[in-house]
Amino acid sequence: MKATHFGRNAALAVIAAGALALTACGSDNATGTSAGTQSAASGANVTGTLTGIGASSTGAAMDAWKAGFSAVNQGATVQYSPDGSGAGRKAIIDGSAQFAGSDAYLKDEELESSKAKCGPDGAINIPVYISPIAVAFNVPGVTDLKLDAATVAKIFRGQITNWNDPAIAALNEGVTLPDLKVTPVNRSDDSGTTTNFTDYLAAAAPEVWTDKAAGVWPASLQGENAKGTSGVVKTVTDTPGAVTYADDSAVSGKLGTASIKVGEEFVKISAEAAAKAVEAGAPVEGRAANDVAIKLDRKTTAAGAYPVVLVSYHVVCTTYETKEVADLVKAFESYVVSDEGQKTAADAAKSAPLSKALQDKAKAAIETVKAKA
C-alpha cells in the first residue's frame, strides 16, 4: 500500500494552540501540575502500580506524566526505569514490564516475539513524544554552528578530528573556530536515540555513513562513550572539544547545538521543526491498524523541518492477564496522549505535541487494549 503523510495542517494547528502536553525527564526536572485541571484527561479513576522500563530521552516527560496521572488517580502509581530503549523492548517482550518506552518502534521479529506474553495480537507501538535530537558540542566561545549531514557523519566517524577543519569552516563563515581536538561521544547502551541518529546519517549521508541504522553504536568507531542521555551530556559538558547526540530536552548550560542543512537552508533545532519532520513521515507498512509506528523521511526537504528527530513510543500489550492491569494501562496512556498530557510534556521537555491526526490514531489504538477473556 502507498503510505500517506500525516496531516501537516493539523500538527501545526495543535502546536500553534499549544495543546497536548507531557512533562518530563528525569527526577531532576519533575514539574508540578494542577490536579484540578486533569480530570478530563485521566479517564476513570484506577488503582494499582504500573511498571515501565525504557528510553532515558523521555525522562523529564515521564516524571511529569507520572505526577499528573497520580494526582487524579491517587490510588495509582507509575514506576519507570530509564534503562534505555533496548532494555524497554526486551522487558515488554519477556513480561518483566507492563509497558515499554522506546525511541524506536518494534521490529517485525520483536512483534512476533511479543505474542508469547502479550496475546495473539502481540504488542503495539503508540507514539507519545516527539523531540529533536541535538548535535550538541562543547567548543569554548562557540554556541551555534551550521552543519550538513556529511560533515556530521565525518565528525562521528573520526574523519574530522579538529574543530577548525576546513569542512566545518566552509559552512560557518565568520565563526572563529579553535584549534581543538574533536572528541565524539556516543551512547554505550542499546539506545533508540542512537537508532534515530544513525538512521538519519545512513539516509542523509550514505556515502560517508556506511553502517546500517542500529541501536548499538558501531564497535569499529573510535571515541568516548557513556550510558544514557544524562551520561553523554555530562561527558560532553566536562570535556572541551566533545560532541554528542542527545534529546534536546537534556541539553543546556554551556553546550552549543548545530543547525542542520535541509535542502538549501539550515534549520535551527526546535520542537516545531521536529514536528514538521514527523509530518513528512508515513505509517510503517504491513502493521495492524492499531499499531501507530511511523517511518520518518530523513531526506525531507520540507521548509523548516529538522530531520534529526525521534518519535518515542509507549509499547503496550494488546492483551493483559487481568482487567485491572488493562484498565490501568489504558487510563495512563490515555492521559499521556491527551491534550493535557502532551502540554505537560512540552512544558517540561521542550517536546512537540502530537498532531491531532496522530493523537486520534493513538487514542483509537489505546482503546483496543483488553484483558484475557
Short mmCIF file of C-alpha atoms in Angstrom, two decimals:
data_model
loop_
_atom_site.label_atom_id
_atom_site.label_comp_id
_atom_site.label_asym_id
_atom_site.label_seq_id
_atom_site.Cartn_x
_atom_site.Cartn_y
_atom_site.Cartn_z
CA MET A 1 0.00 0.00 0.00
CA LYS A 2 1.07 3.50 -0.51
CA ALA A 3 1.95 5.32 2.72
CA THR A 4 0.10 8.55 3.40
CA HIS A 5 1.57 11.59 5.07
CA PHE A 6 0.31 12.75 8.43
CA GLY A 7 -1.65 15.99 8.27
CA ARG A 8 0.66 18.95 8.33
CA ASN A 9 -2.05 21.50 8.96
CA ALA A 10 -3.41 19.54 11.89
CA ALA A 11 0.00 19.32 13.51
CA LEU A 12 0.74 22.98 13.04
CA ALA A 13 -2.63 23.95 14.41
CA VAL A 14 -2.07 21.92 17.53
CA ILE A 15 1.39 23.36 18.02
CA ALA A 16 0.17 26.88 17.48
CA ALA A 17 -2.56 26.32 20.03
CA GLY A 18 -0.03 24.91 22.46
CA ALA A 19 -2.20 21.90 23.11
CA LEU A 20 -1.09 18.39 24.04
CA ALA A 21 1.32 18.39 26.85
CA LEU A 22 3.51 15.87 28.54
CA THR A 23 6.03 16.70 31.14
CA ALA A 24 9.32 15.44 31.60
CA CYS A 25 12.52 13.99 32.20
CA GLY A 26 14.49 12.53 34.90
CA SER A 27 13.92 13.24 38.52
CA ASP A 28 15.96 16.40 38.17
CA ASN A 29 13.27 18.03 36.06
CA ALA A 30 9.96 16.97 37.59
CA THR A 31 7.30 19.61 37.19
CA GLY A 32 4.27 20.18 39.39
CA THR A 33 0.84 20.07 37.81
CA SER A 34 -2.59 21.09 38.95
CA ALA A 35 -4.84 18.18 39.85
CA GLY A 36 -7.91 20.31 39.26
CA THR A 37 -7.28 20.56 35.52
CA GLN A 38 -6.54 16.90 34.92
CA SER A 39 -9.79 15.10 35.49
CA ALA A 40 -10.90 15.29 31.87
CA ALA A 41 -7.71 13.63 30.62
CA SER A 42 -7.36 10.88 33.17
CA GLY A 43 -10.47 8.85 32.40
CA ALA A 44 -11.99 6.57 35.03
CA ASN A 45 -10.27 6.51 38.41
CA VAL A 46 -7.99 3.49 38.65
CA THR A 47 -5.74 1.94 41.27
CA GLY A 48 -2.61 -0.19 41.32
CA THR A 49 1.03 0.01 40.27
CA LEU A 50 2.09 0.19 36.63
CA THR A 51 5.68 -0.71 35.78
CA GLY A 52 7.56 0.60 32.76
CA ILE A 53 11.14 0.32 31.51
CA GLY A 54 12.76 2.11 28.60
CA ALA A 55 14.07 5.25 26.96
CA SER A 56 16.01 7.77 29.02
CA SER A 57 15.33 10.53 26.48
CA THR A 58 11.79 10.95 27.80
CA GLY A 59 12.83 11.11 31.45
CA ALA A 60 11.54 14.63 32.02
CA ALA A 61 8.26 13.90 30.27
CA MET A 62 7.82 10.67 32.22
CA ASP A 63 8.26 12.45 35.56
CA ALA A 64 5.59 14.95 34.57
CA TRP A 65 3.23 12.30 33.28
CA LYS A 66 3.60 10.22 36.43
CA ALA A 67 2.89 13.22 38.66
CA GLY A 68 -0.08 14.41 36.61
CA PHE A 69 -1.65 10.96 36.37
CA SER A 70 -1.23 10.12 40.06
CA ALA A 71 -2.69 13.49 41.08
CA VAL A 72 -6.11 12.45 39.78
CA ASN A 73 -5.72 8.71 40.42
CA GLN A 74 -4.44 8.78 43.97
CA GLY A 75 -4.57 5.02 44.33
CA ALA A 76 -2.38 4.54 41.24
CA THR A 77 1.39 4.65 40.93
CA VAL A 78 3.55 4.55 37.81
CA GLN A 79 7.11 3.29 38.15
CA TYR A 80 9.55 3.86 35.30
CA SER A 81 13.17 2.81 34.99
CA PRO A 82 15.07 4.72 32.23
CA ASP A 83 17.37 1.84 31.27
CA GLY A 84 17.29 2.54 27.53
CA SER A 85 15.00 1.71 24.63
CA GLY A 86 16.53 -1.70 24.02
CA ALA A 87 16.01 -2.71 27.64
CA GLY A 88 12.42 -1.49 27.42
CA ARG A 89 11.58 -3.51 24.33
CA LYS A 90 13.16 -6.60 25.90
CA ALA A 91 11.13 -6.06 29.08
CA ILE A 92 7.74 -5.86 27.35
CA ILE A 93 8.59 -8.96 25.30
CA ASP A 94 9.68 -11.05 28.32
CA GLY A 95 6.87 -9.76 30.55
CA SER A 96 9.03 -8.01 33.15
CA ALA A 97 7.34 -4.66 32.43
CA GLN A 98 3.75 -3.71 31.66
CA PHE A 99 4.78 -1.05 29.16
CA ALA A 100 8.00 -0.04 27.44
CA GLY A 101 9.33 3.35 26.45
CA SER A 102 11.21 3.16 23.17
CA ASP A 103 12.62 5.71 20.74
CA ALA A 104 12.38 3.06 18.03
CA TYR A 105 9.27 1.06 17.14
CA LEU A 106 9.30 -2.72 17.50
CA LYS A 107 10.89 -4.58 14.62
CA ASP A 108 8.84 -7.27 12.89
CA GLU A 109 10.69 -10.04 14.73
CA GLU A 110 10.13 -8.27 18.07
CA LEU A 111 6.42 -8.00 17.33
CA GLU A 112 6.31 -11.72 16.67
CA SER A 113 8.17 -12.47 19.92
CA SER A 114 5.80 -10.26 21.91
CA LYS A 115 2.88 -12.60 21.23
CA ALA A 116 4.08 -15.02 23.92
CA LYS A 117 3.35 -12.50 26.71
CA CYS A 118 1.01 -10.02 25.01
CA GLY A 119 -1.55 -12.35 23.46
CA PRO A 120 -2.13 -13.46 19.87
CA ASP A 121 -2.01 -9.89 18.53
CA GLY A 122 1.24 -9.11 20.34
CA ALA A 123 2.31 -5.61 21.36
CA ILE A 124 1.58 -2.29 19.64
CA ASN A 125 3.53 0.95 19.27
CA ILE A 126 1.80 4.13 20.47
CA PRO A 127 3.58 7.45 19.72
CA VAL A 128 3.67 9.66 22.81
CA TYR A 129 6.61 12.06 22.41
CA ILE A 130 8.19 13.95 19.52
CA SER A 131 11.54 15.62 20.05
CA PRO A 132 14.54 16.80 18.06
CA ILE A 133 17.91 15.15 18.66
CA ALA A 134 20.55 17.80 19.22
CA VAL A 135 24.06 17.59 17.83
CA ALA A 136 25.46 19.14 21.00
CA PHE A 137 29.06 20.30 21.41
CA ASN A 138 31.41 21.86 23.94
CA VAL A 139 33.52 24.32 21.95
CA PRO A 140 34.59 27.29 24.10
CA GLY A 141 33.36 30.55 22.60
CA VAL A 142 31.04 28.86 20.08
CA THR A 143 27.35 28.20 20.75
CA ASP A 144 25.93 27.91 17.23
CA LEU A 145 27.25 26.02 14.23
CA LYS A 146 25.87 25.09 10.83
CA LEU A 147 26.46 21.50 9.76
CA ASP A 148 25.30 19.29 6.91
CA ALA A 149 24.72 15.56 7.11
CA ALA A 150 28.04 14.59 5.53
CA THR A 151 30.02 16.77 7.94
CA VAL A 152 28.15 15.39 10.96
CA ALA A 153 28.84 11.86 9.73
CA LYS A 154 32.56 12.62 9.28
CA ILE A 155 32.74 14.08 12.80
CA PHE A 156 31.25 10.97 14.39
CA ARG A 157 33.28 8.60 12.21
CA GLY A 158 36.52 10.30 13.29
CA GLN A 159 37.28 11.59 9.80
CA ILE A 160 37.17 15.20 11.06
CA THR A 161 39.46 15.45 14.06
CA ASN A 162 39.76 19.16 14.74
CA TRP A 163 37.14 21.89 15.15
CA ASN A 164 38.89 24.24 12.72
CA ASP A 165 38.73 21.64 9.95
CA PRO A 166 38.11 23.24 6.52
CA ALA A 167 34.85 21.31 6.11
CA ILE A 168 33.37 22.92 9.25
CA ALA A 169 34.86 26.31 8.45
CA ALA A 170 33.33 26.32 4.96
CA LEU A 171 29.85 26.01 6.46
CA ASN A 172 30.47 28.65 9.14
CA GLU A 173 31.89 31.74 7.52
CA GLY A 174 32.71 34.41 10.09
CA VAL A 175 32.84 31.99 13.04
CA THR A 176 36.20 31.74 14.84
CA LEU A 177 36.84 28.04 15.22
CA PRO A 178 39.51 26.97 17.73
CA ASP A 179 42.40 24.62 17.12
CA LEU A 180 40.80 21.99 19.35
CA LYS A 181 40.54 18.23 19.11
CA VAL A 182 37.11 16.78 18.30
CA THR A 183 36.02 14.08 20.77
CA PRO A 184 32.87 12.24 19.64
CA VAL A 185 30.82 10.76 22.48
CA ASN A 186 28.27 8.02 21.79
CA ARG A 187 25.78 6.02 23.86
CA SER A 188 27.21 2.83 25.36
CA ASP A 189 23.77 1.23 25.82
CA ASP A 190 21.27 -0.03 23.27
CA SER A 191 19.51 3.25 22.56
CA GLY A 192 16.60 4.40 20.47
CA THR A 193 18.29 7.79 20.24
CA THR A 194 21.24 6.03 18.60
CA THR A 195 18.84 4.22 16.26
CA ASN A 196 17.29 7.51 15.14
CA PHE A 197 20.60 9.34 14.85
CA THR A 198 22.26 6.60 12.78
CA ASP A 199 19.10 6.25 10.69
CA TYR A 200 19.40 9.94 9.80
CA LEU A 201 23.11 9.60 8.94
CA ALA A 202 22.63 6.42 6.89
CA ALA A 203 19.81 8.03 4.89
CA ALA A 204 21.16 11.58 4.52
CA ALA A 205 24.89 10.86 4.16
CA PRO A 206 25.16 7.29 2.82
CA GLU A 207 28.48 7.96 1.10
CA VAL A 208 30.04 8.66 4.50
CA TRP A 209 27.91 6.71 6.99
CA THR A 210 28.27 3.22 5.58
CA ASP A 211 26.89 1.39 8.63
CA LYS A 212 23.24 0.47 8.90
CA ALA A 213 20.98 2.23 11.39
CA ALA A 214 21.17 0.44 14.74
CA GLY A 215 20.58 0.98 18.43
CA VAL A 216 24.10 -0.12 19.29
CA TRP A 217 26.94 2.19 18.20
CA PRO A 218 29.33 0.66 15.62
CA ALA A 219 32.13 -1.08 17.52
CA SER A 220 34.65 -0.19 14.82
CA LEU A 221 34.44 3.55 15.54
CA GLN A 222 36.75 5.31 17.98
CA GLY A 223 35.55 7.76 20.60
CA GLU A 224 34.24 8.09 24.13
CA ASN A 225 31.00 6.59 25.33
CA ALA A 226 28.62 6.92 28.26
CA LYS A 227 25.37 5.35 29.42
CA GLY A 228 22.07 7.10 28.92
CA THR A 229 21.14 10.58 27.82
CA SER A 230 22.39 12.14 31.04
CA GLY A 231 25.68 10.24 30.73
CA VAL A 232 26.62 11.53 27.29
CA VAL A 233 25.53 15.09 28.10
CA LYS A 234 27.63 15.12 31.29
CA THR A 235 30.67 13.74 29.45
CA VAL A 236 30.44 16.44 26.78
CA THR A 237 29.85 19.15 29.37
CA ASP A 238 33.01 18.06 31.19
CA THR A 239 35.15 17.69 28.04
CA PRO A 240 36.19 20.69 25.90
CA GLY A 241 36.01 19.68 22.25
CA ALA A 242 33.50 16.89 22.82
CA VAL A 243 30.35 16.40 20.75
CA THR A 244 27.38 14.05 21.10
CA TYR A 245 23.79 13.42 20.03
CA ALA A 246 21.06 13.68 22.66
CA ASP A 247 17.43 14.56 23.18
CA ASP A 248 17.23 18.34 23.10
CA SER A 249 15.43 18.45 26.47
CA ALA A 250 18.66 17.34 28.16
CA VAL A 251 20.96 19.91 26.55
CA SER A 252 21.63 23.08 28.47
CA GLY A 253 24.36 25.09 30.13
CA LYS A 254 27.47 25.79 28.11
CA LEU A 255 26.73 23.34 25.32
CA GLY A 256 26.07 24.61 21.81
CA THR A 257 23.80 22.98 19.24
CA ALA A 258 24.07 22.69 15.47
CA SER A 259 21.62 23.87 12.84
CA ILE A 260 21.21 21.13 10.23
CA LYS A 261 21.16 21.68 6.48
CA VAL A 262 17.84 20.71 4.88
CA GLY A 263 17.55 21.41 1.17
CA GLU A 264 19.26 24.78 0.71
CA GLU A 265 18.67 26.12 4.23
CA PHE A 266 19.99 25.46 7.72
CA VAL A 267 17.26 24.63 10.21
CA LYS A 268 17.69 25.52 13.86
CA ILE A 269 16.65 22.90 16.36
CA SER A 270 13.16 23.35 17.85
CA ALA A 271 10.07 21.37 18.75
CA GLU A 272 8.16 22.97 15.87
CA ALA A 273 10.86 21.97 13.37
CA ALA A 274 10.81 18.41 14.72
CA ALA A 275 7.02 18.27 14.28
CA LYS A 276 7.37 19.35 10.65
CA ALA A 277 9.77 16.47 10.03
CA VAL A 278 7.32 13.99 11.54
CA GLU A 279 4.58 15.36 9.27
CA ALA A 280 6.69 14.17 6.34
CA GLY A 281 6.65 10.64 7.76
CA ALA A 282 4.28 7.83 6.87
CA PRO A 283 2.75 4.78 8.58
CA VAL A 284 5.02 1.74 8.62
CA GLU A 285 3.67 -0.67 6.04
CA GLY A 286 2.44 -4.12 6.94
CA ARG A 287 1.38 -3.27 10.51
CA ALA A 288 -2.01 -3.81 12.13
CA ALA A 289 -4.42 -0.88 12.06
CA ASN A 290 -3.95 -0.27 15.79
CA ASP A 291 -0.14 -0.11 15.53
CA VAL A 292 0.89 3.52 15.05
CA ALA A 293 4.56 3.13 14.08
CA ILE A 294 5.91 5.92 11.84
CA LYS A 295 8.54 5.72 9.12
CA LEU A 296 10.38 9.05 9.10
CA ASP A 297 11.66 10.70 5.91
CA ARG A 298 15.23 11.61 6.87
CA LYS A 299 15.89 13.17 3.45
CA THR A 300 12.96 15.56 3.54
CA THR A 301 13.50 18.99 2.01
CA ALA A 302 10.36 20.44 3.59
CA ALA A 303 10.95 24.05 4.63
CA GLY A 304 11.62 24.39 8.33
CA ALA A 305 11.79 20.64 9.04
CA TYR A 306 14.51 19.32 11.36
CA PRO A 307 15.07 15.69 10.32
CA VAL A 308 17.29 14.57 13.22
CA VAL A 309 14.19 13.74 15.21
CA LEU A 310 12.88 10.93 17.32
CA VAL A 311 9.37 9.72 17.91
CA SER A 312 9.24 7.94 21.24
CA TYR A 313 6.66 5.22 21.71
CA HIS A 314 4.98 3.52 24.60
CA VAL A 315 4.86 -0.12 23.66
CA VAL A 316 1.93 -1.89 25.30
CA CYS A 317 0.38 -5.32 25.09
CA THR A 318 -2.88 -5.75 23.22
CA THR A 319 -3.94 -8.29 25.87
CA TYR A 320 -3.15 -8.33 29.60
CA GLU A 321 -3.74 -11.06 32.17
CA THR A 322 -6.21 -9.07 34.25
CA LYS A 323 -8.79 -6.36 33.72
CA GLU A 324 -7.16 -4.31 36.49
CA VAL A 325 -3.86 -4.09 34.60
CA ALA A 326 -5.54 -3.46 31.24
CA ASP A 327 -7.61 -0.64 32.74
CA LEU A 328 -4.55 0.90 34.39
CA VAL A 329 -2.57 0.80 31.14
CA LYS A 330 -5.46 2.35 29.20
CA ALA A 331 -6.01 5.09 31.76
CA PHE A 332 -2.34 6.07 31.92
CA GLU A 333 -1.77 6.02 28.17
CA SER A 334 -4.99 7.97 27.59
CA TYR A 335 -3.65 10.66 29.90
CA VAL A 336 -0.26 10.68 28.19
CA VAL A 337 -1.69 11.31 24.71
CA SER A 338 -4.39 13.72 25.90
CA ASP A 339 -4.16 17.44 25.24
CA GLU A 340 -3.24 17.96 28.86
CA GLY A 341 -0.63 15.22 28.93
CA GLN A 342 1.01 16.47 25.76
CA LYS A 343 1.11 20.05 27.01
CA THR A 344 2.67 18.90 30.25
CA ALA A 345 5.42 17.14 28.31
CA ALA A 346 6.01 20.11 26.03
CA ASP A 347 6.37 22.43 29.01
CA ALA A 348 8.75 20.09 30.80
CA ALA A 349 10.80 18.65 27.97
CA LYS A 350 10.61 21.03 25.00
CA SER A 351 8.86 18.28 23.05
CA ALA A 352 6.41 18.83 20.21
CA PRO A 353 2.77 17.88 20.78
CA LEU A 354 1.29 15.11 18.69
CA SER A 355 -0.73 16.38 15.76
CA LYS A 356 -4.50 16.00 16.04
CA ALA A 357 -4.45 13.25 13.41
CA LEU A 358 -1.70 11.34 15.21
CA GLN A 359 -3.35 11.90 18.59
CA ASP A 360 -6.61 10.40 17.28
CA LYS A 361 -4.76 7.35 15.96
CA ALA A 362 -3.07 6.89 19.34
CA LYS A 363 -6.36 7.15 21.24
CA ALA A 364 -8.01 4.60 18.98
CA ALA A 365 -5.09 2.20 19.46
CA ILE A 366 -5.26 2.52 23.27
CA GLU A 367 -8.96 1.67 23.23
CA THR A 368 -8.18 -1.75 21.70
CA VAL A 369 -6.17 -2.87 24.76
CA LYS A 370 -8.09 -5.57 26.64
CA ALA A 371 -7.85 -8.29 29.27
CA LYS A 372 -7.97 -12.03 28.67
CA ALA A 373 -11.47 -13.34 28.42
#
